[in-house]
Backbone as ProteinMPNN parsed JSONL, in Angstrom:
{"seq_chain_A": "YGAPPPQPMAPGPGGPPGIAPARGGGGLGGKLAFLTIGAGAVKAFDTFQSQKKQREHESQLSKLQTSVAVKRVESEQVAQQLQTCYQTVRSLQQALYESEQEALQRDYEEFKAPDSDGDERISMYEFGAYIKNYMKAYPHIPEEDYPTFDDFDRNGDGTVTFKEWQAYLKEQKAEAKSSKASQKGYEGLSKTADKSQSFAEMYRKLKAAGG", "coords_chain_A": {"N_chain_A": [[211.769, 99.428, 67.396], [208.967, 99.84, 69.094], [205.3, 99.267, 69.784], [203.115, 101.905, 71.055], [202.231, 102.176, 74.548], [199.041, 101.059, 75.95], [196.372, 103.457, 76.568], [194.669, 104.58, 79.495], [191.008, 104.436, 79.845], [188.798, 107.195, 79.796], [186.768, 108.191, 82.55], [183.248, 107.543, 82.462], [180.207, 109.619, 82.248], [178.093, 108.583, 83.799], [178.993, 106.391, 85.25], [181.37, 104.207, 86.763], [184.932, 104.762, 86.541], [186.272, 103.823, 83.474], [184.038, 102.344, 82.551], [181.599, 102.492, 80.199], [178.427, 104.115, 79.832], [175.4, 102.288, 79.243], [173.773, 102.146, 76.079], [170.576, 103.278, 74.839], [168.833, 103.924, 76.996], [168.979, 102.196, 79.194], [169.538, 100.559, 82.369], [168.973, 101.553, 85.847], [167.28, 103.778, 85.756], [165.724, 103.313, 83.478], [164.31, 101.052, 84.289], [162.773, 102.089, 86.419], [161.159, 103.863, 85.022], [159.653, 102.097, 83.48], [158.312, 100.685, 85.457], [156.781, 102.739, 86.476], [155.104, 103.354, 84.321], [153.734, 100.883, 84.135], [152.398, 100.766, 86.636], [150.62, 102.894, 86.296], [149.017, 101.938, 84.23], [147.798, 99.745, 85.458], [146.326, 101.074, 87.439], [144.636, 102.579, 85.846], [143.188, 100.501, 84.649], [141.982, 99.356, 86.894], [140.372, 101.494, 87.644], [138.67, 101.605, 85.429], [137.383, 99.117, 85.644], [136.119, 99.471, 88.096], [134.373, 101.599, 87.504], [132.831, 100.294, 85.595], [131.619, 98.287, 87.118], [130.18, 99.954, 88.795], [128.389, 101.135, 86.997], [126.972, 98.834, 86.225], [125.838, 98.153, 88.665], [124.231, 100.425, 89.112], [122.508, 100.123, 86.946], [121.22, 97.691, 87.587], [120.029, 98.487, 89.966], [118.31, 100.461, 89.012], [116.584, 98.883, 87.434], [115.497, 97.316, 89.444], [114.182, 99.257, 90.98], [112.311, 100.095, 89.103], [110.856, 97.723, 88.787], [109.822, 97.451, 91.37], [108.212, 99.726, 91.454], [106.347, 99.094, 89.457], [105.178, 96.809, 90.617], [104.057, 98.039, 92.815], [102.11, 99.658, 91.665], [100.524, 97.658, 90.513], [99.694, 96.374, 92.841], [98.174, 98.387, 94.012], [96.137, 98.57, 92.111], [94.997, 96.022, 92.372], [94.131, 96.243, 94.996], [92.195, 98.253, 94.697], [90.391, 96.883, 93.038], [89.633, 94.823, 94.765], [88.407, 96.357, 96.716], [86.276, 97.368, 95.249], [84.932, 94.971, 94.667], [84.304, 94.218, 97.266], [82.568, 96.271, 98.022], [80.535, 95.753, 96.185], [79.694, 93.211, 97.03], [78.797, 93.881, 99.571], [76.684, 95.553, 98.886], [75.013, 93.74, 97.555], [74.509, 91.984, 99.665], [73.149, 93.711, 101.36], [70.927, 94.293, 99.774], [69.829, 91.721, 99.596], [69.283, 91.253, 102.275], [67.39, 93.259, 102.772], [65.409, 92.39, 101.012], [64.768, 89.918, 102.157], [63.852, 90.815, 104.595], [61.602, 92.232, 103.786], [60.069, 90.122, 102.727], [59.772, 88.637, 105.06], [58.303, 90.444, 106.564], [55.947, 90.536, 105.055], [55.071, 87.896, 105.348], [54.623, 87.889, 108.079], [52.606, 89.786, 108.326], [50.576, 88.439, 106.969], [50.294, 86.32, 108.715], [49.337, 87.619, 110.99], [46.852, 88.381, 110.205], [44.702, 86.418, 110.595], [44.946, 86.287, 113.372], [43.06, 87.242, 115.592], [42.84, 87.979, 118.33], [45.335, 88.864, 118.928], [47.41, 87.441, 120.244], [49.676, 86.338, 119.239], [49.361, 83.774, 118.368], [47.506, 81.42, 116.471], [44.344, 80.215, 116.77], [42.21, 77.287, 116.292], [39.619, 78.144, 115.849], [40.01, 80.84, 115.092], [41.419, 80.428, 112.747], [39.527, 79.047, 111.162], [37.561, 81.04, 110.871], [38.973, 82.918, 109.455], [39.541, 81.564, 107.015], [36.963, 81.218, 106.04], [36.166, 83.885, 105.547], [38.079, 84.478, 103.631], [37.36, 82.745, 101.589], [34.95, 83.845, 100.876], [35.802, 86.224, 99.753], [37.218, 85.303, 97.588], [35.616, 83.566, 95.702], [35.966, 81.944, 93.471], [37.954, 80.132, 93.92], [38.409, 76.759, 94.509], [37.206, 74.912, 97.36], [38.753, 72.749, 98.205], [41.269, 73.476, 97.539], [42.243, 75.111, 99.497], [44.402, 75.45, 102.329], [44.428, 73.359, 105.29], [43.798, 73.563, 108.847], [45.421, 71.727, 110.151], [47.524, 71.525, 108.402], [49.113, 73.668, 109.037], [49.482, 73.495, 111.818], [51.973, 72.071, 113.099], [53.013, 70.712, 115.358], [50.76, 69.828, 116.549], [49.43, 71.007, 118.771], [47.141, 72.462, 118.861], [47.276, 75.154, 118.294], [48.681, 77.678, 116.119], [51.861, 78.874, 115.559], [53.938, 81.693, 114.584], [56.312, 80.698, 113.58], [55.577, 78.114, 112.766], [53.761, 78.841, 110.838], [55.433, 80.073, 108.946], [57.012, 77.858, 108.224], [55.195, 76.253, 106.827], [54.594, 77.944, 104.661], [57.101, 78.087, 103.402], [57.415, 75.454, 102.548], [55.348, 75.323, 100.681], [56.217, 77.155, 98.777], [58.56, 75.885, 97.894], [57.501, 73.548, 96.779], [55.957, 74.659, 94.75], [57.957, 75.734, 93.151], [59.315, 73.41, 92.374], [57.284, 72.111, 90.989], [56.917, 73.868, 88.889], [59.351, 73.609, 87.544], [59.182, 70.942, 86.739], [57.012, 71.134, 85.021], [58.114, 72.661, 82.97], [59.904, 70.795, 82.015], [58.204, 68.836, 80.943], [56.996, 70.343, 78.934], [59.194, 70.862, 77.316], [59.847, 68.312, 76.403], [57.569, 67.758, 74.96], [57.661, 69.632, 72.908], [59.993, 69.001, 71.522], [59.6, 66.467, 70.713], [59.678, 63.816, 68.38], [57.597, 63.419, 65.612], [57.328, 60.955, 64.488], [57.886, 59.094, 66.434], [56.914, 56.436, 68.643], [53.98, 56.028, 70.767], [54.649, 54.671, 73.079], [57.345, 55.26, 73.412], [57.208, 58.021, 73.867], [55.773, 57.994, 76.278], [57.632, 56.722, 77.916], [59.686, 58.648, 78.088], [58.302, 60.759, 79.284], [57.676, 59.605, 81.72], [60.226, 59.205, 82.765], [61.054, 61.848, 83.009], [59.328, 62.764, 84.927], [60.211, 61.415, 87.125]], "CA_chain_A": [[210.616, 100.309, 67.505], [207.789, 99.128, 69.591], [204.002, 99.99, 69.799], [202.92, 102.715, 72.279], [201.421, 101.491, 75.596], [197.599, 101.461, 75.942], [196.008, 104.571, 77.459], [193.43, 104.295, 80.283], [189.784, 105.096, 79.35], [188.271, 108.263, 80.667], [185.522, 107.776, 83.255], [181.98, 107.996, 81.858], [179.428, 110.535, 83.104], [177.135, 107.917, 84.687], [179.489, 105.137, 85.777], [182.723, 104.256, 87.304], [185.942, 104.936, 85.5], [186.544, 102.696, 82.604], [182.801, 101.675, 82.122], [180.736, 103.426, 79.465], [176.982, 103.868, 80.082], [174.703, 101.51, 78.202], [172.903, 102.954, 75.204], [169.159, 102.911, 74.764], [168.081, 104.232, 78.218], [168.95, 101.076, 80.12], [169.954, 100.843, 83.718], [167.954, 101.738, 86.883], [166.291, 104.771, 85.327], [164.766, 102.678, 82.57], [163.44, 100.172, 85.056], [161.815, 102.922, 87.153], [160.18, 104.393, 84.056], [158.775, 100.986, 83.101], [157.446, 100.425, 86.588], [155.819, 103.847, 86.578], [154.099, 103.148, 83.268], [152.936, 99.708, 84.5], [151.516, 101.131, 87.738], [149.557, 103.739, 85.74], [148.104, 101.095, 83.454], [146.997, 98.974, 86.423], [145.391, 101.994, 88.067], [143.607, 102.899, 84.853], [142.345, 99.307, 84.489], [141.163, 99.257, 88.104], [139.358, 102.551, 87.55], [137.702, 101.178, 84.404], [136.59, 98.033, 86.211], [135.278, 100.042, 89.143], [133.305, 102.337, 86.838], [131.963, 99.3, 84.953], [130.806, 97.69, 88.169], [129.258, 100.984, 89.264], [127.323, 101.246, 85.992], [126.14, 97.623, 86.331], [125.077, 98.287, 89.902], [123.196, 101.436, 88.884], [121.526, 99.541, 86.026], [120.423, 96.735, 88.349], [119.229, 99.256, 90.911], [117.239, 101.1, 88.248], [115.615, 97.834, 87.088], [114.812, 96.932, 90.669], [113.267, 100.334, 91.324], [111.201, 100.034, 88.142], [110.045, 96.555, 89.132], [109.095, 97.776, 92.597], [107.17, 100.688, 91.097], [105.297, 98.356, 88.736], [104.475, 95.98, 91.587], [103.261, 98.914, 93.663], [100.923, 100.034, 90.88], [99.677, 96.467, 90.416], [99.087, 96.154, 94.157], [97.131, 99.396, 94.178], [95.022, 98.185, 91.257], [94.339, 94.87, 93.005], [93.431, 96.751, 96.177], [90.998, 98.935, 94.217], [89.455, 95.863, 92.58], [89.094, 94.173, 95.953], [87.492, 97.298, 97.348], [85.057, 97.392, 94.428], [84.243, 93.7, 94.907], [83.769, 94.262, 98.623], [81.399, 97.14, 97.997], [79.477, 95.048, 95.456], [79.171, 92.17, 97.917], [78.037, 94.547, 100.623], [75.431, 96.026, 98.289], [74.171, 92.562, 97.336], [74.074, 91.51, 100.972], [72.149, 94.635, 101.852], [69.712, 94.086, 98.982], [69.254, 90.444, 100.012], [68.735, 91.434, 103.621], [66.155, 94.039, 102.662], [64.41, 91.533, 100.377], [64.34, 88.939, 103.153], [63.059, 91.528, 105.594], [60.297, 92.511, 103.18], [59.332, 88.855, 102.68], [59.429, 88.302, 106.442], [57.234, 91.345, 106.974], [54.722, 90.104, 104.388], [54.612, 86.668, 106.002], [54.101, 88.221, 109.414], [51.315, 90.453, 108.15], [49.61, 87.386, 106.648], [50.072, 85.555, 109.944], [48.553, 88.406, 111.941], [45.486, 88.596, 109.708], [43.717, 85.616, 111.336], [45.156, 86.37, 114.821], [42.116, 88.309, 115.981], [43.045, 88.446, 119.699], [46.674, 89.436, 119.025], [48.271, 86.73, 121.194], [50.773, 85.746, 118.464], [49.014, 82.391, 118.08], [46.244, 81.292, 115.745], [43.57, 79.057, 117.221], [41.437, 76.64, 115.24], [38.463, 79.005, 115.592], [40.488, 82.0, 114.325], [41.783, 79.96, 111.416], [38.29, 78.758, 110.425], [36.911, 82.297, 110.513], [39.808, 83.559, 108.423], [39.354, 80.851, 105.758], [35.615, 81.531, 105.546], [36.206, 85.242, 104.976], [38.901, 84.414, 102.426], [36.569, 82.072, 100.559], [33.938, 84.804, 100.421], [36.478, 87.217, 98.905], [37.69, 84.634, 96.372], [34.715, 82.406, 95.525], [36.356, 81.12, 92.332], [38.934, 79.138, 94.341], [37.724, 75.594, 95.105], [37.452, 74.736, 98.793], [39.81, 71.755, 98.426], [42.582, 74.086, 97.304], [42.654, 75.86, 100.67], [45.077, 74.627, 103.35], [43.675, 73.084, 106.507], [44.466, 73.971, 110.08], [46.463, 70.743, 110.459], [48.695, 71.799, 107.557], [49.932, 74.659, 109.739], [49.755, 73.071, 113.192], [52.931, 70.984, 112.942], [53.194, 69.934, 116.589], [49.455, 69.332, 116.99], [49.027, 71.509, 120.09], [45.88, 73.197, 118.742], [47.533, 76.544, 117.917], [49.705, 77.859, 115.085], [52.775, 79.987, 115.814], [54.489, 82.307, 113.374], [57.324, 79.781, 113.064], [54.869, 77.06, 112.04], [53.189, 79.491, 109.662], [56.525, 80.231, 107.991], [57.43, 76.543, 107.739], [54.239, 75.824, 105.803], [54.76, 78.792, 103.48], [58.341, 77.685, 102.732], [57.149, 74.2, 101.857], [54.508, 75.61, 99.528], [57.054, 77.814, 97.769], [59.458, 74.873, 97.337], [56.697, 72.67, 95.931], [55.575, 75.415, 93.558], [59.141, 75.84, 92.318], [59.562, 72.093, 91.807], [56.226, 71.848, 90.018], [57.18, 74.701, 87.726], [60.471, 73.0, 86.826], [58.676, 69.733, 86.084], [56.161, 71.552, 83.921], [59.001, 73.058, 81.877], [60.452, 69.573, 81.442], [57.175, 68.229, 80.106], [56.816, 71.176, 77.734], [60.354, 70.668, 76.452], [59.711, 67.013, 75.745], [56.469, 67.823, 73.999], [58.055, 70.45, 71.758], [61.087, 68.378, 70.77], [59.263, 65.082, 70.368], [59.597, 63.505, 66.958], [56.26, 62.984, 65.265], [57.351, 59.564, 64.062], [58.143, 58.164, 67.515], [55.722, 55.756, 69.113], [53.408, 56.492, 72.025], [55.394, 54.035, 74.167], [58.575, 56.024, 73.604], [56.825, 59.278, 74.497], [55.405, 57.682, 77.65], [58.857, 56.413, 78.649], [60.377, 59.909, 78.324], [57.522, 61.526, 80.251], [57.822, 58.94, 83.015], [61.597, 59.491, 83.235], [61.111, 63.267, 83.396], [58.545, 62.942, 86.15], [60.837, 60.695, 88.237]], "C_chain_A": [[209.46, 99.527, 67.996], [206.543, 99.98, 69.58], [203.865, 100.775, 71.077], [202.063, 101.974, 73.281], [199.979, 101.969, 75.562], [197.329, 102.548, 76.969], [194.733, 104.187, 78.247], [192.242, 105.097, 79.75], [189.318, 106.141, 80.351], [186.981, 107.803, 81.334], [184.296, 108.353, 82.557], [181.189, 108.877, 82.803], [178.503, 109.812, 84.064], [177.687, 106.673, 85.298], [180.897, 105.272, 86.29], [183.734, 104.404, 86.183], [186.155, 103.657, 84.718], [185.32, 101.989, 82.109], [181.913, 102.702, 81.445], [179.286, 103.12, 79.761], [176.357, 103.132, 78.924], [173.802, 102.413, 77.398], [171.451, 102.456, 75.277], [168.415, 103.116, 76.056], [168.04, 103.1, 79.196], [169.318, 101.504, 81.514], [168.769, 101.04, 84.651], [166.896, 102.721, 86.467], [165.257, 104.171, 84.409], [163.803, 101.775, 83.299], [162.395, 100.962, 85.828], [160.736, 103.474, 86.23], [159.182, 103.316, 83.667], [157.793, 100.68, 84.226], [156.377, 101.504, 86.742], [154.709, 103.699, 85.555], [153.188, 101.975, 83.61], [151.952, 100.019, 85.605], [150.365, 101.996, 87.241], [148.538, 102.925, 84.968], [147.205, 100.284, 84.386], [145.946, 99.861, 87.08], [144.258, 102.354, 87.114], [142.654, 101.727, 84.66], [141.425, 99.142, 85.686], [140.044, 100.292, 88.085], [138.26, 102.18, 86.565], [136.777, 100.1, 84.956], [135.629, 98.549, 87.276], [134.096, 100.802, 88.545], [132.306, 101.382, 86.164], [131.036, 98.662, 85.976], [129.783, 98.688, 88.699], [128.092, 101.148, 88.3], [126.391, 100.035, 86.051], [125.258, 97.688, 87.572], [123.932, 99.286, 89.73], [122.108, 100.906, 87.958], [120.611, 98.561, 86.756], [119.511, 97.445, 89.346], [118.052, 99.922, 90.216], [116.157, 100.086, 87.866], [114.804, 97.419, 88.3], [113.791, 97.986, 91.081], [112.054, 100.352, 90.39], [110.269, 98.88, 88.463], [109.212, 96.818, 90.378], [107.949, 98.741, 92.308], [106.006, 100.013, 90.375], [104.471, 97.513, 89.699], [103.592, 96.828, 92.494], [101.978, 99.326, 92.952], [99.963, 98.852, 90.769], [98.969, 96.191, 91.743], [97.963, 97.141, 94.409], [95.908, 99.06, 93.336], [94.248, 97.014, 91.85], [93.54, 95.321, 94.225], [92.132, 97.467, 95.779], [89.944, 97.933, 93.744], [88.815, 95.135, 93.761], [88.096, 95.071, 96.664], [86.178, 97.372, 96.587], [84.239, 96.122, 94.645], [83.591, 93.696, 96.286], [82.514, 95.126, 98.677], [80.226, 96.483, 97.277], [78.839, 93.981, 96.325], [78.325, 92.78, 99.019], [76.685, 95.03, 100.103], [74.466, 94.866, 98.065], [73.646, 92.006, 98.651], [72.978, 92.404, 101.543], [70.827, 94.462, 101.109], [69.018, 92.783, 99.375], [68.615, 90.554, 101.384], [67.414, 92.187, 103.562], [65.044, 93.206, 102.027], [63.865, 90.511, 101.366], [63.483, 89.595, 104.222], [61.668, 91.847, 105.058], [59.442, 91.251, 103.123], [58.887, 88.44, 104.077], [58.274, 89.164, 106.938], [55.908, 90.947, 106.335], [54.149, 88.843, 105.05], [53.998, 86.968, 107.367], [52.741, 88.91, 109.319], [50.224, 89.438, 107.797], [49.276, 86.559, 107.889], [49.16, 86.311, 110.917], [47.103, 88.613, 111.491], [44.461, 87.722, 110.434], [43.853, 85.693, 112.863], [44.324, 87.517, 115.39], [42.355, 88.824, 117.397], [44.474, 88.959, 119.934], [47.601, 88.748, 119.998], [49.436, 86.028, 120.513], [50.574, 84.253, 118.243], [47.659, 82.357, 117.387], [45.55, 80.018, 116.23], [42.803, 78.463, 116.052], [40.227, 77.491, 114.861], [38.881, 80.204, 114.737], [40.834, 81.589, 112.894], [40.545, 79.696, 110.577], [37.604, 80.03, 109.977], [37.676, 83.006, 109.397], [39.588, 82.898, 107.062], [37.975, 81.15, 105.176], [35.579, 82.91, 104.894], [36.998, 85.268, 103.668], [38.122, 83.782, 101.278], [35.469, 82.984, 100.026], [34.564, 85.825, 99.468], [36.919, 86.618, 97.58], [36.858, 83.375, 96.123], [35.123, 81.481, 94.386], [37.378, 80.05, 92.705], [38.205, 77.963, 94.992], [38.116, 75.407, 96.567], [38.596, 73.771, 99.054], [41.211, 72.323, 98.186], [43.087, 74.871, 98.505], [43.382, 74.937, 101.653], [44.18, 74.427, 104.565], [44.464, 73.552, 107.723], [45.614, 73.02, 110.416], [47.702, 70.928, 109.585], [49.65, 72.774, 108.238], [50.362, 74.176, 111.129], [50.669, 71.855, 113.17], [53.052, 70.116, 114.197], [51.878, 69.449, 117.188], [49.008, 69.819, 118.346], [47.762, 72.357, 120.035], [46.044, 74.669, 118.437], [48.65, 76.584, 116.871], [50.547, 79.076, 115.444], [53.275, 80.558, 114.487], [55.546, 81.408, 112.75], [56.674, 78.66, 112.27], [54.261, 77.61, 110.751], [54.242, 79.631, 108.56], [56.954, 78.89, 107.396], [56.494, 76.049, 106.646], [54.404, 76.645, 104.522], [56.018, 78.411, 102.697], [58.146, 76.387, 101.96], [56.328, 74.431, 100.587], [55.304, 76.268, 98.4], [57.983, 76.8, 97.103], [58.703, 73.934, 96.405], [56.299, 73.369, 94.64], [56.751, 75.537, 92.596], [59.446, 74.522, 91.634], [58.53, 71.754, 90.735], [56.438, 72.643, 88.735], [58.31, 74.128, 86.886], [60.019, 71.745, 86.097], [57.82, 70.074, 84.882], [56.995, 71.979, 82.717], [59.6, 71.836, 81.199], [59.462, 68.877, 80.531], [56.978, 69.013, 78.81], [57.969, 70.98, 76.765], [60.284, 69.341, 75.71], [58.633, 67.05, 74.672], [56.875, 68.574, 72.741], [59.095, 69.75, 70.9], [60.785, 66.942, 70.357], [59.157, 64.907, 68.865], [58.208, 62.947, 66.654], [56.216, 61.5, 64.923], [57.543, 58.582, 65.211], [56.83, 57.598, 68.054], [55.222, 56.357, 70.415], [54.181, 55.92, 73.214], [56.691, 54.784, 74.455], [58.294, 57.358, 74.281], [56.491, 59.06, 75.971], [56.652, 57.414, 78.503], [59.603, 57.693, 79.029], [59.645, 60.742, 79.373], [57.667, 60.924, 81.64], [59.199, 59.208, 83.611], [61.716, 60.937, 83.702], [60.382, 63.495, 84.705], [59.115, 62.218, 87.344], [60.088, 59.419, 88.541]], "O_chain_A": [[209.018, 98.599, 67.319], [206.606, 101.197, 69.406], [204.427, 100.381, 72.099], [201.214, 101.185, 72.866], [199.7, 103.113, 75.203], [197.919, 102.591, 78.048], [193.836, 103.542, 77.705], [192.382, 106.226, 79.281], [189.432, 105.981, 81.566], [186.188, 107.09, 80.719], [184.303, 109.502, 82.116], [181.447, 108.898, 84.006], [178.145, 110.395, 85.087], [176.901, 105.906, 85.853], [181.51, 106.339, 86.24], [183.415, 104.193, 85.013], [186.205, 102.56, 85.273], [185.47, 101.078, 81.296], [181.518, 103.687, 82.07], [178.939, 101.951, 79.929], [176.733, 103.325, 77.768], [173.155, 103.315, 77.929], [171.176, 101.344, 75.728], [167.37, 102.484, 76.21], [167.106, 103.046, 79.996], [169.399, 102.698, 81.802], [167.645, 100.716, 84.27], [165.723, 102.533, 86.786], [164.066, 104.462, 84.521], [162.616, 101.73, 82.976], [161.238, 100.546, 85.889], [159.563, 103.549, 86.595], [157.989, 103.594, 83.538], [156.607, 100.449, 83.99], [155.23, 101.223, 87.089], [153.532, 103.887, 85.862], [151.979, 102.061, 83.394], [150.798, 99.596, 85.544], [149.24, 101.848, 87.717], [147.337, 103.189, 85.04], [146.006, 100.149, 84.142], [144.803, 99.442, 87.258], [143.092, 102.427, 87.502], [141.447, 101.926, 84.521], [140.244, 98.831, 85.536], [138.91, 100.001, 88.465], [137.077, 102.405, 86.821], [135.561, 100.148, 84.77], [134.477, 98.122, 87.351], [132.964, 100.674, 89.011], [131.1, 101.628, 86.163], [129.836, 98.512, 85.745], [128.653, 98.316, 89.016], [126.944, 101.284, 88.723], [125.173, 100.178, 85.941], [124.082, 97.325, 87.533], [122.804, 99.026, 90.149], [120.927, 101.197, 88.151], [119.393, 98.584, 86.579], [118.362, 97.048, 89.542], [116.941, 99.952, 90.745], [114.965, 100.379, 87.958], [113.596, 97.199, 88.216], [112.674, 97.657, 91.481], [110.926, 100.59, 90.821], [109.048, 99.026, 88.42], [108.038, 96.453, 90.437], [106.853, 98.595, 92.848], [104.84, 100.309, 90.635], [103.242, 97.49, 89.629], [102.512, 96.396, 92.898], [100.901, 99.344, 93.548], [98.75, 99.009, 90.909], [97.794, 95.823, 91.767], [96.92, 96.779, 94.954], [94.775, 99.239, 93.783], [93.017, 96.998, 91.841], [92.427, 94.853, 94.463], [91.103, 97.311, 96.435], [88.755, 98.103, 94.011], [87.614, 94.864, 93.76], [87.066, 94.606, 97.154], [85.103, 97.432, 97.185], [83.017, 96.174, 94.788], [82.464, 93.227, 96.449], [81.52, 94.756, 99.302], [79.075, 96.624, 97.689], [77.616, 93.846, 96.368], [77.262, 92.259, 99.359], [75.67, 94.929, 100.794], [73.27, 94.973, 98.339], [72.486, 91.606, 98.747], [72.009, 91.924, 102.131], [69.753, 94.479, 101.71], [67.792, 92.728, 99.479], [67.537, 90.011, 101.623], [66.44, 91.807, 104.213], [63.886, 93.292, 102.435], [62.66, 90.261, 101.415], [62.509, 89.011, 104.698], [60.677, 91.745, 105.781], [58.249, 91.286, 103.426], [57.772, 87.953, 104.263], [57.382, 88.686, 107.638], [54.863, 91.007, 106.983], [52.946, 88.726, 105.282], [52.989, 86.379, 107.755], [51.844, 88.654, 110.122], [49.089, 89.552, 108.26], [48.132, 86.151, 108.091], [48.317, 85.71, 111.583], [46.24, 88.974, 112.292], [43.429, 88.241, 110.858], [42.972, 85.218, 113.579], [44.829, 88.614, 115.633], [42.1, 90.0, 117.659], [44.784, 89.437, 121.025], [48.5, 89.39, 120.54], [50.115, 85.211, 121.134], [51.536, 83.54, 117.958], [46.777, 83.164, 117.682], [46.08, 78.913, 116.119], [42.746, 79.043, 114.967], [39.851, 77.554, 113.69], [38.197, 80.55, 113.774], [40.566, 82.328, 111.948], [40.502, 80.074, 109.406], [37.117, 80.114, 108.85], [37.079, 83.615, 108.51], [39.462, 83.596, 106.056], [37.831, 81.316, 103.965], [35.021, 83.073, 103.809], [36.644, 85.976, 102.725], [38.212, 84.229, 100.135], [35.102, 82.899, 98.854], [33.934, 86.241, 98.495], [36.993, 87.316, 96.569], [37.338, 82.257, 96.312], [34.669, 80.338, 94.337], [37.649, 79.154, 91.906], [37.452, 78.166, 95.944], [39.242, 75.716, 96.956], [39.338, 73.945, 100.02], [42.211, 71.723, 98.581], [44.253, 75.262, 98.53], [43.015, 73.771, 101.793], [43.284, 75.229, 104.83], [45.644, 73.891, 107.627], [46.658, 73.451, 110.907], [48.803, 70.537, 109.973], [50.862, 72.706, 108.033], [51.489, 74.431, 111.555], [50.189, 70.723, 113.218], [53.181, 68.897, 114.088], [51.868, 68.75, 118.201], [48.266, 69.112, 119.027], [47.349, 72.914, 121.052], [45.046, 75.381, 118.327], [49.449, 75.655, 116.755], [50.02, 80.176, 115.613], [53.062, 79.982, 113.42], [55.67, 81.357, 111.526], [57.171, 78.293, 111.206], [54.246, 76.942, 109.717], [53.976, 79.344, 107.393], [57.228, 78.799, 106.2], [56.945, 75.489, 105.648], [54.358, 76.094, 103.422], [56.004, 78.413, 101.466], [58.654, 76.237, 100.849], [56.58, 73.814, 99.552], [55.092, 75.976, 97.223], [58.178, 76.843, 95.888], [59.219, 73.565, 95.349], [56.3, 72.763, 93.569], [56.578, 75.455, 91.38], [59.795, 74.499, 90.454], [58.866, 71.179, 89.699], [56.173, 72.155, 87.637], [58.246, 74.152, 85.657], [60.428, 71.507, 84.96], [57.881, 69.403, 83.852], [56.631, 71.695, 81.576], [59.788, 71.816, 79.983], [59.832, 68.382, 79.467], [56.815, 68.436, 77.735], [57.771, 70.934, 75.551], [60.621, 69.262, 74.528], [58.776, 66.445, 73.609], [56.483, 68.2, 71.636], [59.083, 69.891, 69.677], [61.611, 66.281, 69.728], [58.606, 65.759, 68.167], [57.712, 62.086, 67.381], [55.172, 60.863, 65.058], [57.391, 57.375, 65.022], [55.773, 58.217, 67.928], [55.939, 57.101, 71.085], [54.351, 56.592, 74.232], [57.087, 54.924, 75.613], [59.042, 57.783, 75.162], [56.887, 59.859, 76.82], [56.721, 57.824, 79.661], [60.094, 57.818, 80.151], [60.269, 61.355, 80.239], [57.769, 61.653, 82.627], [59.329, 59.415, 84.818], [62.403, 61.218, 84.683], [60.788, 64.339, 85.504], [58.605, 62.356, 88.455], [60.469, 58.679, 89.448]]}, "name": "protein", "num_of_chains": 1, "seq": "YGAPPPQPMAPGPGGPPGIAPARGGGGLGGKLAFLTIGAGAVKAFDTFQSQKKQREHESQLSKLQTSVAVKRVESEQVAQQLQTCYQTVRSLQQALYESEQEALQRDYEEFKAPDSDGDERISMYEFGAYIKNYMKAYPHIPEEDYPTFDDFDRNGDGTVTFKEWQAYLKEQKAEAKSSKASQKGYEGLSKTADKSQSFAEMYRKLKAAGG"}
């Protein structure tokens, strides 16, 4: 009695005869499914990264636009300040010009007072007559305090022009200003002087202040 001969295996539904399909979803179908899932994940990651970059770009653009807007406002404010400063300078220049014109007009009117013949020059005779009339109007002023004809006649040609007249007046104003400053210096020393200091010390300070 012997054992029965082996029977051939029936062909499987997904493979050649005699080979059973692998369990657990293996084979080509499983690989395709894995690849499909992987491709979707990569696409989703790329989309996420793209959206992230887009948000960063929009954020940077928004900051840039805000910065530009701030700079524009600051520029407008600076422009307004410059315009205000310009108008102030123009006003001061106009006021200075008008003041100088008024002073020039006063000087010219004073110059024309002794110019009796209207030739825009003052002769020695015209000057003498003018000073005499002035001394009559202001008798309390000592004669030595009045300027002489030579004080005005800078080039010594025997006549005084308006330019020479102005030059003398400018010198007198500068001297008066300097004298006033010196007087303030003397007063300051006198007020702040210590009662206990010697006369020699006071004299030294006064001499230094007077140059």
